XYZ file of C-alpha atoms in Angstrom:
350
model
C 41.504 -44.248 -20.135
C 41.855 -41.976 -17.104
C 38.582 -40.218 -18.018
C 36.778 -43.592 -18.102
C 38.161 -44.536 -14.674
C 37.170 -41.199 -13.168
C 33.624 -41.470 -14.566
C 33.334 -44.949 -13.064
C 34.439 -43.697 -9.631
C 31.930 -40.808 -9.699
C 29.108 -43.170 -10.702
C 29.941 -45.503 -7.817
C 29.968 -42.621 -5.305
C 26.598 -41.321 -6.491
C 25.163 -44.811 -6.297
C 26.342 -45.196 -2.697
C 24.789 -41.873 -1.722
C 21.433 -42.817 -3.266
C 21.547 -46.204 -1.552
C 22.272 -44.582 1.842
C 19.370 -42.157 1.519
C 17.024 -44.913 0.386
C 18.129 -47.126 3.281
C 17.390 -44.378 5.813
C 13.953 -43.782 4.317
C 13.194 -47.511 4.222
C 13.852 -47.747 7.974
C 11.532 -44.796 8.628
C 14.409 -42.534 9.544
C 14.774 -38.921 8.280
C 17.998 -37.209 7.399
C 18.447 -34.333 9.865
C 19.997 -30.961 9.101
C 21.497 -28.695 11.742
C 19.259 -26.188 13.512
C 20.954 -23.199 11.890
C 20.057 -24.492 8.438
C 16.445 -25.056 9.512
C 16.255 -21.480 10.848
C 17.532 -20.173 7.522
C 14.875 -22.131 5.608
C 12.028 -20.922 7.848
C 13.258 -17.342 8.194
C 10.735 -14.579 7.456
C 12.174 -11.630 5.531
C 10.973 -8.025 5.858
C 12.178 -5.728 3.093
C 12.503 -2.213 4.534
C 13.005 0.414 1.832
C 13.889 4.072 2.373
C 15.501 6.869 0.346
C 17.965 8.606 2.675
C 21.579 7.771 3.468
C 22.568 5.185 6.053
C 24.371 7.743 8.258
C 21.229 9.767 9.037
C 18.766 9.503 11.947
C 16.337 7.469 9.838
C 19.040 5.353 8.223
C 20.648 4.408 11.531
C 17.309 3.817 13.251
C 16.348 1.404 10.471
C 19.597 -0.520 10.950
C 19.086 -0.614 14.702
C 15.530 -1.876 14.252
C 16.793 -4.663 11.981
C 19.298 -5.876 14.581
C 16.728 -5.732 17.374
C 14.191 -7.745 15.377
C 16.735 -10.448 14.604
C 17.668 -10.663 18.288
C 14.148 -10.564 19.727
C 12.779 -13.159 17.277
C 15.779 -15.464 17.705
C 16.622 -15.087 14.015
C 13.131 -16.105 12.880
C 12.617 -12.705 11.254
C 15.233 -10.872 9.233
C 14.861 -7.206 8.262
C 16.695 -6.317 5.061
C 17.245 -2.539 4.925
C 17.593 -0.896 1.509
C 18.690 2.758 1.872
C 19.302 5.524 -0.686
C 16.369 4.512 -2.878
C 18.112 1.249 -3.844
C 14.786 -0.503 -4.424
C 12.294 2.313 -4.957
C 12.297 6.079 -5.226
C 10.323 8.157 -2.752
C 7.641 8.430 -5.458
C 7.350 4.656 -5.979
C 7.858 3.151 -2.512
C 4.340 3.950 -1.249
C 2.703 2.054 -4.123
C 5.194 -0.821 -3.710
C 4.187 -1.157 -0.059
C 0.482 -1.207 -0.921
C 1.078 -3.955 -3.458
C 3.183 -5.984 -1.013
C 6.380 -5.816 -3.089
C 8.063 -4.588 0.106
C 6.894 -4.877 3.691
C 8.083 -1.637 5.327
C 8.823 1.973 4.416
C 9.389 5.152 6.409
C 8.343 8.072 4.202
C 8.372 11.685 5.301
C 4.957 12.415 6.772
C 4.307 15.118 4.197
C 4.424 12.559 1.364
C 1.391 10.680 2.654
C -0.808 13.539 3.889
C -3.035 13.209 0.839
C -3.924 9.717 2.087
C -3.820 10.476 5.815
C -4.805 14.150 6.139
C -4.265 14.419 9.912
C -0.515 14.055 9.380
C -0.496 17.575 7.943
C -0.136 18.735 11.546
C 3.499 17.573 11.555
C 4.277 19.778 8.546
C 2.876 23.036 9.886
C 5.623 25.686 9.967
C 6.798 26.471 13.485
C 4.399 23.900 14.936
C 6.976 22.923 17.572
C 8.998 25.567 19.435
C 11.838 23.226 20.448
C 12.916 19.588 20.619
C 11.242 19.082 23.989
C 7.920 19.797 22.333
C 8.812 17.484 19.430
C 9.617 14.573 21.732
C 6.428 15.102 23.709
C 4.348 15.173 20.514
C 5.949 12.061 19.021
C 5.672 9.969 22.193
C 2.363 11.149 23.663
C -1.283 11.759 22.811
C -0.602 13.498 19.496
C 1.358 10.487 18.242
C -1.344 8.077 19.421
C -4.090 10.021 17.678
C -2.104 10.349 14.468
C -1.192 6.654 14.286
C -4.796 5.671 14.996
C -5.705 7.424 11.746
C -2.781 6.026 9.711
C -4.460 2.780 8.765
C -6.282 1.259 5.808
C -6.650 -2.118 4.117
C -3.089 -2.026 2.782
C -0.996 -0.586 5.605
C -0.791 0.805 9.118
C 1.573 3.023 11.082
C 3.998 1.465 13.565
C 5.796 4.606 14.783
C 6.790 8.176 13.998
C 10.507 8.929 13.743
C 12.201 12.295 14.025
C 14.902 13.624 11.706
C 15.105 17.061 13.279
C 14.237 20.602 12.269
C 14.576 21.764 8.668
C 16.754 24.614 7.453
C 16.717 26.640 4.205
C 19.554 26.705 1.658
C 19.967 28.651 -1.572
C 22.509 29.578 -4.214
C 20.980 32.999 -4.764
C 21.069 35.288 -1.731
C 20.816 35.171 2.075
C 17.371 34.202 3.385
C 16.801 36.526 6.326
C 13.153 37.442 5.773
C 10.089 36.332 3.777
C 10.784 38.844 1.005
C 14.094 37.074 0.214
C 12.178 34.101 -1.206
C 10.565 36.059 -4.032
C 11.648 34.881 -7.494
C 13.499 31.886 -6.054
C 12.809 28.303 -7.127
C 12.753 25.624 -4.413
C 12.687 21.863 -4.484
C 9.809 20.639 -2.322
C 8.493 17.298 -1.193
C 5.033 16.277 -2.279
C 2.495 17.495 0.245
C -0.070 20.286 0.429
C 1.260 21.978 3.587
C 4.800 22.311 2.227
C 3.409 23.699 -1.013
C 1.295 26.208 0.926
C 4.318 27.215 3.010
C 6.304 28.264 -0.052
C 3.270 29.939 -1.589
C 3.111 32.074 1.548
C 6.740 33.018 0.833
C 5.933 33.770 -2.826
C 8.543 31.299 -4.076
C 8.312 28.998 -7.082
C 8.466 25.269 -6.402
C 9.113 21.947 -8.113
C 8.373 18.527 -6.642
C 11.631 16.681 -7.222
C 12.565 13.245 -5.802
C 15.047 13.446 -2.951
C 17.789 11.533 -4.764
C 17.642 13.923 -7.732
C 17.879 17.093 -5.655
C 21.690 17.396 -5.763
C 21.715 17.127 -9.552
C 19.017 19.788 -9.918
C 20.846 22.124 -7.542
C 24.047 21.582 -9.528
C 22.532 22.410 -12.903
C 20.539 25.268 -11.307
C 17.146 23.960 -12.341
C 16.289 25.035 -8.804
C 17.964 27.634 -6.610
C 17.252 26.188 -3.186
C 15.771 23.524 -0.942
C 14.783 22.864 2.672
C 16.048 19.940 4.735
C 17.553 18.814 8.004
C 21.238 19.354 8.635
C 21.910 15.606 8.580
C 20.383 15.328 5.096
C 22.094 18.483 3.856
C 25.404 16.994 4.982
C 24.922 13.366 3.898
C 23.691 14.388 0.411
C 26.327 17.152 0.143
C 23.815 19.882 -0.705
C 26.145 22.348 1.010
C 28.615 21.863 -1.849
C 26.264 23.429 -4.401
C 24.604 26.085 -2.218
C 26.097 29.370 -1.077
C 23.738 30.337 1.763
C 22.055 28.445 4.590
C 19.610 29.854 7.148
C 19.266 28.068 10.479
C 15.547 28.683 10.753
C 14.232 25.530 12.480
C 10.992 26.405 10.715
C 9.609 22.905 10.311
C 9.957 19.329 11.460
C 11.013 16.485 9.210
C 9.270 13.420 10.575
C 8.863 9.935 9.168
C 5.961 7.549 9.571
C 7.069 3.923 9.707
C 4.521 1.920 7.715
C 3.966 -1.838 7.576
C 2.040 -3.789 4.925
C -1.171 -4.937 6.608
C -1.533 -8.255 4.777
C 2.017 -9.286 5.664
C 1.498 -8.282 9.300
C -1.727 -10.272 9.650
C 0.079 -13.476 8.635
C 2.603 -13.175 11.477
C 2.011 -14.962 14.760
C 1.014 -12.827 17.781
C 4.398 -13.604 19.340
C 6.351 -12.316 16.336
C 4.124 -9.241 16.134
C 4.903 -8.503 19.779
C 8.640 -8.982 19.170
C 8.588 -6.586 16.211
C 6.610 -3.959 18.118
C 9.069 -4.213 21.001
C 11.995 -3.749 18.601
C 10.265 -0.768 17.000
C 9.686 0.874 20.379
C 13.384 0.591 21.262
C 14.521 1.812 17.831
C 12.116 4.765 18.045
C 13.370 5.791 21.477
C 16.929 5.610 20.161
C 15.969 7.714 17.142
C 14.413 10.441 19.272
C 17.464 10.585 21.539
C 20.044 10.760 18.738
C 18.360 12.904 16.061
C 19.328 16.189 17.738
C 22.920 15.128 18.334
C 23.367 13.933 14.747
C 22.117 17.224 13.315
C 24.477 19.149 15.574
C 27.374 16.997 14.364
C 26.322 17.566 10.759
C 26.361 21.346 11.228
C 29.861 21.155 12.662
C 31.090 19.120 9.698
C 29.453 21.452 7.187
C 31.282 24.383 8.778
C 34.578 22.464 8.682
C 34.252 21.221 5.112
C 32.731 24.173 3.240
C 32.617 27.944 3.037
C 28.817 28.141 2.816
C 27.525 31.305 4.495
C 25.406 30.381 7.529
C 22.828 32.782 8.951
C 21.343 31.916 12.349
C 17.844 33.372 12.372
C 17.373 35.422 15.574
C 14.122 35.258 17.614
C 12.758 38.568 16.321
C 13.211 37.449 12.712
C 11.597 34.077 13.469
C 8.540 35.959 14.653
C 8.336 37.696 11.283
C 8.473 34.311 9.551
C 5.787 32.917 11.887
C 3.379 35.730 11.051
C 3.975 35.094 7.342
C 2.894 31.468 7.836
C -0.394 32.186 9.649
C -2.352 31.690 6.421
C -1.054 28.112 6.233
C -2.693 27.317 9.569
C -5.974 28.831 8.384
C -5.947 26.618 5.283
C -5.414 23.311 7.100
C -7.138 23.827 10.444
C -10.308 21.979 9.443
C -8.495 19.225 7.544
C -6.290 18.344 10.520
C -9.176 18.438 12.949
C -10.170 20.412 16.022
C -8.923 17.891 18.584
C -5.390 17.673 17.183
C -5.125 21.439 16.663
C -6.148 22.088 20.258
C -3.585 19.576 21.534
C -0.917 21.220 19.409
C -1.787 24.667 20.752
C -1.561 23.407 24.361
C 1.821 21.849 23.588
C 3.158 25.055 22.036
C 2.038 27.094 25.047
C 3.662 24.669 27.458
C 7.046 24.529 25.728
C 7.414 27.986 24.223
């Protein structure tokens, strides 16, 4: 009996609701929702995928960009950041962006040099003598010329982020000179310049996704790898390596890419808001990358007994001479204009 009464009450309530809605419509009146609910319905979502940890220069810059976009667009655009390869591996994210499955990625420049050959400049060993030179390159004419070439029907470059200088680690022996690389097996990123760099050192290489590097170091499929201090710390590579050389031999930079089709559908106002947010996030990235790598080195020293060798200037010169053949191989591919600008920059900041 109680069930029958309850069913009757529910039926009456539903009937009243339908009658109310119909009555409003009959009078030409619309039911209004609050503004917050309307914003949520109309909100544009940008899926930003990357493969490094959140507590790295790239990871934190991506989070900062997301907050700035939400603020500058008054919540009309939301950037969803997916770190640590949650959506796609570093091998798959480029294709996903081209297909429009995601709207933004920030791959290491070396991973897209086969598509945009001029970016090989950023991978050249000892291209930049210090962080002053790096900041000048990534905010001045070199950046402008590089981004002008990072464009096709599927994507374009919004900015270039900095993750700092790379160091060498190994579980075999100290890396003090080029001869120490012989018979060693290094994990490398995809990219012709990086491959040529290790060929100049006479080391074996394997192209292994970033998120599988720790496992391969653990099972000794490879003996070493190169990376920034922030990545070495956040991915705990120092736990499975016995030696690290502070060589500052190369820059790890990221090109922030946007899907072109998605971008073209945005209003000019939203495009301007997003570009403004990217400019602020990029400036923040450049300012904090150095500090974060310094903090990572301190923590590595505190939390491990890895042997750290700080490469002195005279030994760096030996390494530089070993890498001269890499410059000869990619000079034409990068282009005369960019190579001349790089040489002027190196002279100015050496």
